[in-house]
Structure formats: structure tokens, C-alpha cells
Amino acid sequence: MDPVVLARTKFGLSAAMHFLFPPVTIGLAWLIVYITWKRWKTGEPIWESMSRFWPRIFGLLFAAGVASGITLEFQFGTDWSTYSRYVGDIFGSPLAAEGVFSFFLESFFLGVLILGRERVSKKFYWFSALMVAIGSTLSAFWIIVANSWMQTPTAYRIVGEGIYRRAELTNFWAALFNPSTLPRYFHTISASLFTGGFFMASIGAWYLLRKQHQEFARRSLQMGLILAAIFSLLIPITGHFHAVQVAKTQPAKLAAFEAIFEDTAGAGLVIWGFPDVENRTLRFPIRIPKLLSFLINFDPNSVIPGLERFPREEWPPIRRTFYSYHIMILLGVWFIFVSWWGIFLGKRRFENSAFLKTLAFSIALPWVALQLGWMAAEFGRQPWVVYGLLKTKDAVSVVVPAWQLLLSIIGLAVIYVFILAALIYLLRREFLRGPEPVVVGVPAGRLATKEE
């Protein structure tokens, strides 16, 4: 067993598990800000009911995200000590900032949101929801700063020799806003807001199909669908700017995304195909002629660098990068279709069985797309852990044997299965119980027992 493969498997497993939760909580957090604002301003019982239900769902997802994310930071020290020593001066700053400026802010006000409802005014309750949303969105910023510096390292100098060789920060702001930070941040936040909206809309569709909690379901579907429809269109726009940045700073990754082996003038945009790495070609390609060259350089005849421009040992894993990237894009097209189908249906969206079933059964697909997008980004960076500076095989801890890595992978897998099973059980219980009943005319905070 190769310790490098095992260390990568372990970190990939942990990151994949953790990445299930931050995107949906970011999207839900901003929807809860709107719900609590409507509760504060209108006092209508339906907003009171929604402001009780959705923070409970948010709290469960947030707790699972925290529990799954703790192991990631420990792994930098245990399994990736060479990496931590090499980039610790730079990588540690955004992680510390995430804890100090974002996580504590988010956690404190989440306590108010979950436990302080009857103890604070409606205005302060809304303010708490706003702070949770800002905290979760800022948290994503700092994490993406850290990861983006690994993709496009800037503002550093190499000091030391041998095992003491390391990168030293020379300009904090330049490292903070390295070339890939903002394109990746806007793309990720767009996807997060879409995921939160699609999740809420899907739950609303599920209640409508079951003919339960009709008013609650309509409002949830309406709010979630509008957010999802808007950001389903913004995701490809932000993704385009990210792709232009990748073309400039990581051309081998772009070539792997599109399975371009030779420098190509007037490169077409690949819709689908089957990479044949041994023969360095794409089998049965479906392309839109010249579109890739146009989108990257605004010149339909410009040259897109191929993989053969780079040493073979520095190619990313082509098939994994290509398929994860293209399936993600196909799912993005599906999201645009479903979201705007619901928008164009107007009020009929609440009774159209085909639409409601499509929305409800698609609830897990945004998570699939997020995982694939993350995999495409990370596969495309290989064989580098810090692009152009430190290879992944040179970044692992040399003193951790393979059997210990394997044992810890098994242990983490068991824990993650337990966390997921507990989360599914609790979410199912909350969804089956549903929102609290609503009675028109009853002051907020004093809900009566009449069913909607």
C-alpha cells in the first residue's frame, strides 16, 4: 500500500464529507435572514412558523458540518507534515482568520438563533440570523483563500535548505487576493446560494405532493425557487471567469478539462467525449466549433495550449478530471432547466405534479455537482499540492506508515457513516413532524394548534 495514495484517500474522504454541509448552510442562512426579516416586519404567523422550522434544519446541518470538518485540520499535522512545514507561514493565516473572524461569529449568533428565540426581540433575532449568514459566507472566503493560494501561489519567497526549505509570505494582501481567490469565491458562493434555494424549494415540493402544510410549502418553494433560478444562471457566468483564470494560470488543468492534447487553434467547446490518453485523442467528441477559443480569449481562432506542451509526469489524471468536470456542467444545465421551468409555470407550479416530482427527486443533485466540481479542481491541480512548487508525493508525512493511515481511514469511514445516519434520522424526523401550526391573528411566538 502506497502511503501517498492512502493519505490522499483519507483527506479526500474527509473533505468530501465536510463539503456536503457548508454550501447548503450558506444558502439556507441567507433565506433565513429573509424569513426572520419578514417575521419582524409583518408579524404574520406563517413567517413565525417558517422562522421556527428552518433554523432547526440549519442547526442540524451546521452541527454535522462542524463534526466532519474538525478532522481536516488535524490531518495537516499528522499526514501532511512536510506540506505544513513548507507552507505553514502562509496557509496558517487564512485558517486562523476563519476561526477568529468567521466561525466564532457564526457559532455565537447561531446559539441565539437556536436557543434564544424567546429571549430576544424580533429585531435582534433577525440581526442574529444576519450575523450567521455573514459569518458562514466569510468562513467560505477564508477557506477558499487558503485553497486558492495552493492553486495559484503568489507573494512568497523560498527560504531554507533541504528539509527546512519553506515558503515565506512577502505580501499578505497579494497572497489574500491571489489570481484565483475571487473567481473561485464567487463561483462557490453562487453554487452555495443555488444549493440552499434548491434544497428549500425541493422540501416545499415534497410537502405539496403529500398535501401537507400547504401555505408553508408554497412559501418555501417560492423563495427557494427564485433564489435557485437566479443563481442557476450566475453559476455559469462566474464559472466562465474562473475558466479564463485557469487558462492563464493553470493551462494544463484547462487542457485536462477539455482533453486537449495538442496546441489547438480555433478550439471547440467539448460537450462530451471519451478521452483516450494512450493515443492522446478524444474519442467520439461532441464539440461546438471554435467556442472554447472564443470564450477564453474572445478570439475564435486563438490557440489553446495542449497537454503535450507539458512534461508527461506533470499531467493531471485526464479521465477523472474530464468526466468530473463535464458531468458537473451537464448537471448545471439540468438545474437551469428545472429552476426556470418552475418560474415559467407561474402559480401552476404549486399544482403541476410533473414539476413537483422532478424538483423533489432532484434534491440531491446539487450536492453531486458540488462534489464533482471540487474533484475537477483538485484532480486538475495534480501532481502538485502547491501548483508549480511542491508535488503531492513530496508533501506527506514520512513517519506515518501505511497501516496507520489505512486504520484511520476505516475509523473515519465508520464515524462518517454514523454522523450521516444520525443526520438523516434527525432530518427525517423534523420533516415528518413539519412546521408548527399557524393561526391567523395569533401573535408571533404564541402559535395555536389549528392545522393549516
mmCIF file of C-alpha atoms in Angstrom, residues 35-244:
data_model
loop_
_atom_site.group_PDB
_atom_site.id
_atom_site.type_symbol
_atom_site.label_atom_id
_atom_site.label_comp_id
_atom_site.label_asym_id
_atom_site.label_seq_id
_atom_site.Cartn_x
_atom_site.Cartn_y
_atom_site.Cartn_z
ATOM 1 C CA ILE A 35 -37.698 34.854 6.710
ATOM 2 C CA THR A 36 -36.785 36.462 10.041
ATOM 3 C CA TRP A 37 -36.928 39.924 8.460
ATOM 4 C CA LYS A 38 -40.481 39.220 7.233
ATOM 5 C CA ARG A 39 -41.385 37.902 10.692
ATOM 6 C CA TRP A 40 -40.055 41.090 12.281
ATOM 7 C CA LYS A 41 -41.752 43.457 9.834
ATOM 8 C CA THR A 42 -45.105 41.735 9.260
ATOM 9 C CA GLY A 43 -45.726 39.612 12.331
ATOM 10 C CA GLU A 44 -47.631 37.172 10.144
ATOM 11 C CA PRO A 45 -47.943 33.681 11.668
ATOM 12 C CA ILE A 46 -46.626 31.963 8.543
ATOM 13 C CA TRP A 47 -43.266 33.757 8.910
ATOM 14 C CA GLU A 48 -43.292 32.888 12.596
ATOM 15 C CA SER A 49 -43.741 29.248 11.660
ATOM 16 C CA MET A 50 -41.046 29.322 8.991
ATOM 17 C CA SER A 51 -38.619 31.106 11.306
ATOM 18 C CA ARG A 52 -39.026 28.244 13.773
ATOM 19 C CA PHE A 53 -38.694 25.405 11.286
ATOM 20 C CA TRP A 54 -35.810 26.354 9.008
ATOM 21 C CA PRO A 55 -33.298 27.372 11.736
ATOM 22 C CA ARG A 56 -33.768 23.884 13.227
ATOM 23 C CA ILE A 57 -32.851 22.324 9.872
ATOM 24 C CA PHE A 58 -29.945 24.741 9.548
ATOM 25 C CA GLY A 59 -28.700 23.825 13.034
ATOM 26 C CA LEU A 60 -28.640 20.103 12.231
ATOM 27 C CA LEU A 61 -26.697 20.651 9.001
ATOM 28 C CA PHE A 62 -24.319 23.081 10.719
ATOM 29 C CA ALA A 63 -23.568 20.599 13.509
ATOM 30 C CA ALA A 64 -22.795 17.834 11.005
ATOM 31 C CA GLY A 65 -20.511 20.216 9.114
ATOM 32 C CA VAL A 66 -18.558 21.116 12.245
ATOM 33 C CA ALA A 67 -18.207 17.479 13.305
ATOM 34 C CA SER A 68 -16.949 16.419 9.868
ATOM 35 C CA GLY A 69 -14.602 19.382 9.426
ATOM 36 C CA ILE A 70 -12.592 19.068 12.621
ATOM 37 C CA THR A 71 -10.552 16.124 11.335
ATOM 38 C CA LEU A 72 -9.330 18.035 8.293
ATOM 39 C CA GLU A 73 -7.151 20.452 10.238
ATOM 40 C CA PHE A 74 -5.655 17.637 12.293
ATOM 41 C CA GLN A 75 -4.660 15.819 9.119
ATOM 42 C CA PHE A 76 -2.413 18.682 8.056
ATOM 43 C CA GLY A 77 -0.266 17.949 11.081
ATOM 44 C CA THR A 78 -0.484 14.168 11.152
ATOM 45 C CA ASP A 79 -0.463 13.116 7.477
ATOM 46 C CA TRP A 80 0.866 16.186 5.658
ATOM 47 C CA SER A 81 3.621 17.456 7.947
ATOM 48 C CA THR A 82 6.023 18.209 5.069
ATOM 49 C CA TYR A 83 3.332 20.281 3.420
ATOM 50 C CA SER A 84 2.524 22.047 6.694
ATOM 51 C CA ARG A 85 6.170 22.907 7.284
ATOM 52 C CA TYR A 86 6.602 24.107 3.705
ATOM 53 C CA VAL A 87 3.598 26.447 3.548
ATOM 54 C CA GLY A 88 2.634 26.828 7.204
ATOM 55 C CA ASP A 89 3.666 30.502 7.311
ATOM 56 C CA ILE A 90 1.156 31.261 4.570
ATOM 57 C CA PHE A 91 -1.511 28.591 4.887
ATOM 58 C CA GLY A 92 -1.994 29.093 8.617
ATOM 59 C CA SER A 93 -3.068 32.740 8.358
ATOM 60 C CA PRO A 94 -6.365 32.256 6.489
ATOM 61 C CA LEU A 95 -7.234 29.222 8.607
ATOM 62 C CA ALA A 96 -6.695 31.256 11.781
ATOM 63 C CA ALA A 97 -8.693 34.151 10.328
ATOM 64 C CA GLU A 98 -11.522 31.772 9.506
ATOM 65 C CA GLY A 99 -11.703 30.690 13.132
ATOM 66 C CA VAL A 100 -11.373 34.155 14.670
ATOM 67 C CA PHE A 101 -13.426 36.306 12.297
ATOM 68 C CA SER A 102 -15.992 33.871 10.927
ATOM 69 C CA PHE A 103 -16.532 30.658 12.853
ATOM 70 C CA PHE A 104 -16.855 32.331 16.258
ATOM 71 C CA LEU A 105 -19.221 34.963 14.822
ATOM 72 C CA GLU A 106 -21.329 32.284 13.161
ATOM 73 C CA SER A 107 -21.355 29.991 16.196
ATOM 74 C CA PHE A 108 -22.253 32.677 18.755
ATOM 75 C CA PHE A 109 -25.217 34.034 16.835
ATOM 76 C CA LEU A 110 -26.338 30.546 15.824
ATOM 77 C CA GLY A 111 -26.763 29.941 19.545
ATOM 78 C CA VAL A 112 -29.127 32.906 19.672
ATOM 79 C CA LEU A 113 -30.918 31.660 16.572
ATOM 80 C CA ILE A 114 -31.486 28.184 18.005
ATOM 81 C CA LEU A 115 -31.818 28.799 21.746
ATOM 82 C CA GLY A 116 -32.555 32.497 22.234
ATOM 83 C CA ARG A 117 -35.714 32.875 20.256
ATOM 84 C CA GLU A 118 -37.995 33.661 23.197
ATOM 85 C CA ARG A 119 -35.346 35.729 24.985
ATOM 86 C CA VAL A 120 -34.574 38.380 22.382
ATOM 87 C CA SER A 121 -36.601 40.843 20.342
ATOM 88 C CA LYS A 122 -37.619 40.075 16.775
ATOM 89 C CA LYS A 123 -35.188 42.712 15.570
ATOM 90 C CA PHE A 124 -32.257 41.148 17.421
ATOM 91 C CA TYR A 125 -33.342 37.710 16.263
ATOM 92 C CA TRP A 126 -33.174 38.937 12.665
ATOM 93 C CA PHE A 127 -29.797 40.539 13.401
ATOM 94 C CA SER A 128 -28.578 37.164 14.713
ATOM 95 C CA ALA A 129 -29.696 35.476 11.504
ATOM 96 C CA LEU A 130 -27.832 38.136 9.516
ATOM 97 C CA MET A 131 -24.643 37.581 11.520
ATOM 98 C CA VAL A 132 -24.890 33.815 10.956
ATOM 99 C CA ALA A 133 -25.235 34.384 7.216
ATOM 100 C CA ILE A 134 -22.314 36.822 7.119
ATOM 101 C CA GLY A 135 -20.201 34.505 9.263
ATOM 102 C CA SER A 136 -20.856 31.461 7.070
ATOM 103 C CA THR A 137 -20.156 33.437 3.891
ATOM 104 C CA LEU A 138 -16.935 34.893 5.335
ATOM 105 C CA SER A 139 -15.899 31.449 6.509
ATOM 106 C CA ALA A 140 -16.052 30.227 2.921
ATOM 107 C CA PHE A 141 -13.894 33.188 1.868
ATOM 108 C CA TRP A 142 -11.014 32.316 4.176
ATOM 109 C CA ILE A 143 -11.074 28.638 3.278
ATOM 110 C CA ILE A 144 -11.072 29.477 -0.411
ATOM 111 C CA VAL A 145 -8.183 31.910 0.118
ATOM 112 C CA ALA A 146 -6.144 29.070 1.611
ATOM 113 C CA ASN A 147 -7.022 26.637 -1.168
ATOM 114 C CA SER A 148 -6.628 29.246 -3.905
ATOM 115 C CA TRP A 149 -3.107 30.068 -2.788
ATOM 116 C CA MET A 150 -2.302 26.385 -3.364
ATOM 117 C CA GLN A 151 -3.745 26.684 -6.866
ATOM 118 C CA THR A 152 -2.049 29.973 -7.748
ATOM 119 C CA PRO A 153 0.753 30.703 -5.213
ATOM 120 C CA THR A 154 1.863 34.339 -5.115
ATOM 121 C CA ALA A 155 3.606 36.816 -2.766
ATOM 122 C CA TYR A 156 6.138 34.385 -1.321
ATOM 123 C CA ARG A 157 9.835 33.609 -1.319
ATOM 124 C CA ILE A 158 11.565 30.309 -0.727
ATOM 125 C CA VAL A 159 13.942 30.226 2.232
ATOM 126 C CA GLY A 160 15.989 27.480 3.891
ATOM 127 C CA GLU A 161 17.612 24.374 2.503
ATOM 128 C CA GLY A 162 16.811 20.674 2.446
ATOM 129 C CA ILE A 163 14.086 19.656 4.844
ATOM 130 C CA TYR A 164 13.971 23.218 6.188
ATOM 131 C CA ARG A 165 13.052 24.648 2.804
ATOM 132 C CA ARG A 166 9.769 26.546 3.018
ATOM 133 C CA ALA A 167 7.686 29.347 1.533
ATOM 134 C CA GLU A 168 7.682 32.634 3.404
ATOM 135 C CA LEU A 169 4.986 35.264 2.992
ATOM 136 C CA THR A 170 6.129 38.571 1.469
ATOM 137 C CA ASN A 171 2.830 40.386 0.930
ATOM 138 C CA PHE A 172 -0.302 39.444 2.875
ATOM 139 C CA TRP A 173 -2.780 41.257 0.644
ATOM 140 C CA ALA A 174 -1.270 39.907 -2.558
ATOM 141 C CA ALA A 175 -1.485 36.377 -1.167
ATOM 142 C CA LEU A 176 -5.017 37.016 0.079
ATOM 143 C CA PHE A 177 -6.182 38.143 -3.339
ATOM 144 C CA ASN A 178 -4.079 35.746 -5.368
ATOM 145 C CA PRO A 179 -5.246 35.316 -9.000
ATOM 146 C CA SER A 180 -7.770 32.567 -8.279
ATOM 147 C CA THR A 181 -9.312 33.775 -4.984
ATOM 148 C CA LEU A 182 -12.132 35.940 -6.288
ATOM 149 C CA PRO A 183 -13.115 33.822 -9.341
ATOM 150 C CA ARG A 184 -13.303 30.711 -7.184
ATOM 151 C CA TYR A 185 -15.057 32.504 -4.314
ATOM 152 C CA PHE A 186 -17.815 33.992 -6.464
ATOM 153 C CA HIS A 187 -18.304 30.678 -8.262
ATOM 154 C CA THR A 188 -18.513 28.750 -4.984
ATOM 155 C CA ILE A 189 -20.860 31.235 -3.320
ATOM 156 C CA SER A 190 -23.117 31.212 -6.395
ATOM 157 C CA ALA A 191 -23.268 27.423 -6.192
ATOM 158 C CA SER A 192 -23.920 27.586 -2.433
ATOM 159 C CA LEU A 193 -26.823 30.017 -2.766
ATOM 160 C CA PHE A 194 -28.260 27.872 -5.532
ATOM 161 C CA THR A 195 -27.931 24.737 -3.380
ATOM 162 C CA GLY A 196 -29.672 26.315 -0.388
ATOM 163 C CA GLY A 197 -32.503 27.617 -2.570
ATOM 164 C CA PHE A 198 -32.932 24.339 -4.435
ATOM 165 C CA PHE A 199 -32.981 22.424 -1.148
ATOM 166 C CA MET A 200 -35.726 24.621 0.334
ATOM 167 C CA ALA A 201 -37.754 24.509 -2.889
ATOM 168 C CA SER A 202 -37.459 20.708 -3.057
ATOM 169 C CA ILE A 203 -38.722 20.331 0.501
ATOM 170 C CA GLY A 204 -41.647 22.604 -0.369
ATOM 171 C CA ALA A 205 -42.410 20.431 -3.419
ATOM 172 C CA TRP A 206 -42.314 17.317 -1.245
ATOM 173 C CA TYR A 207 -44.893 18.767 1.161
ATOM 174 C CA LEU A 208 -47.119 19.839 -1.732
ATOM 175 C CA LEU A 209 -47.026 16.323 -3.201
ATOM 176 C CA ARG A 210 -48.015 14.964 0.215
ATOM 177 C CA LYS A 211 -50.690 17.694 0.513
ATOM 178 C CA GLN A 212 -49.332 18.809 3.868
ATOM 179 C CA HIS A 213 -48.571 22.257 5.288
ATOM 180 C CA GLN A 214 -49.754 23.916 2.078
ATOM 181 C CA GLU A 215 -49.031 27.572 2.868
ATOM 182 C CA PHE A 216 -45.645 26.768 4.386
ATOM 183 C CA ALA A 217 -44.791 24.599 1.368
ATOM 184 C CA ARG A 218 -45.810 27.268 -1.140
ATOM 185 C CA ARG A 219 -43.719 29.963 0.534
ATOM 186 C CA SER A 220 -40.723 27.657 0.863
ATOM 187 C CA LEU A 221 -40.971 26.571 -2.760
ATOM 188 C CA GLN A 222 -41.423 30.144 -3.964
ATOM 189 C CA MET A 223 -38.471 31.574 -2.035
ATOM 190 C CA GLY A 224 -36.142 28.694 -2.791
ATOM 191 C CA LEU A 225 -37.067 28.562 -6.462
ATOM 192 C CA ILE A 226 -36.464 32.265 -7.072
ATOM 193 C CA LEU A 227 -33.036 32.054 -5.432
ATOM 194 C CA ALA A 228 -32.190 28.856 -7.330
ATOM 195 C CA ALA A 229 -33.316 30.278 -10.683
ATOM 196 C CA ILE A 230 -31.221 33.430 -10.279
ATOM 197 C CA PHE A 231 -28.084 31.601 -9.259
ATOM 198 C CA SER A 232 -28.520 28.783 -11.762
ATOM 199 C CA LEU A 233 -27.706 31.472 -14.339
ATOM 200 C CA LEU A 234 -24.951 33.133 -12.317
ATOM 201 C CA ILE A 235 -23.093 29.843 -11.794
ATOM 202 C CA PRO A 236 -22.054 29.504 -15.473
ATOM 203 C CA ILE A 237 -21.169 33.205 -15.637
ATOM 204 C CA THR A 238 -18.871 33.008 -12.607
ATOM 205 C CA GLY A 239 -17.640 29.650 -13.888
ATOM 206 C CA HIS A 240 -16.656 31.296 -17.156
ATOM 207 C CA PHE A 241 -14.490 33.903 -15.421
ATOM 208 C CA HIS A 242 -12.953 31.114 -13.347
ATOM 209 C CA ALA A 243 -12.169 29.152 -16.525
ATOM 210 C CA VAL A 244 -10.465 32.211 -18.062
#
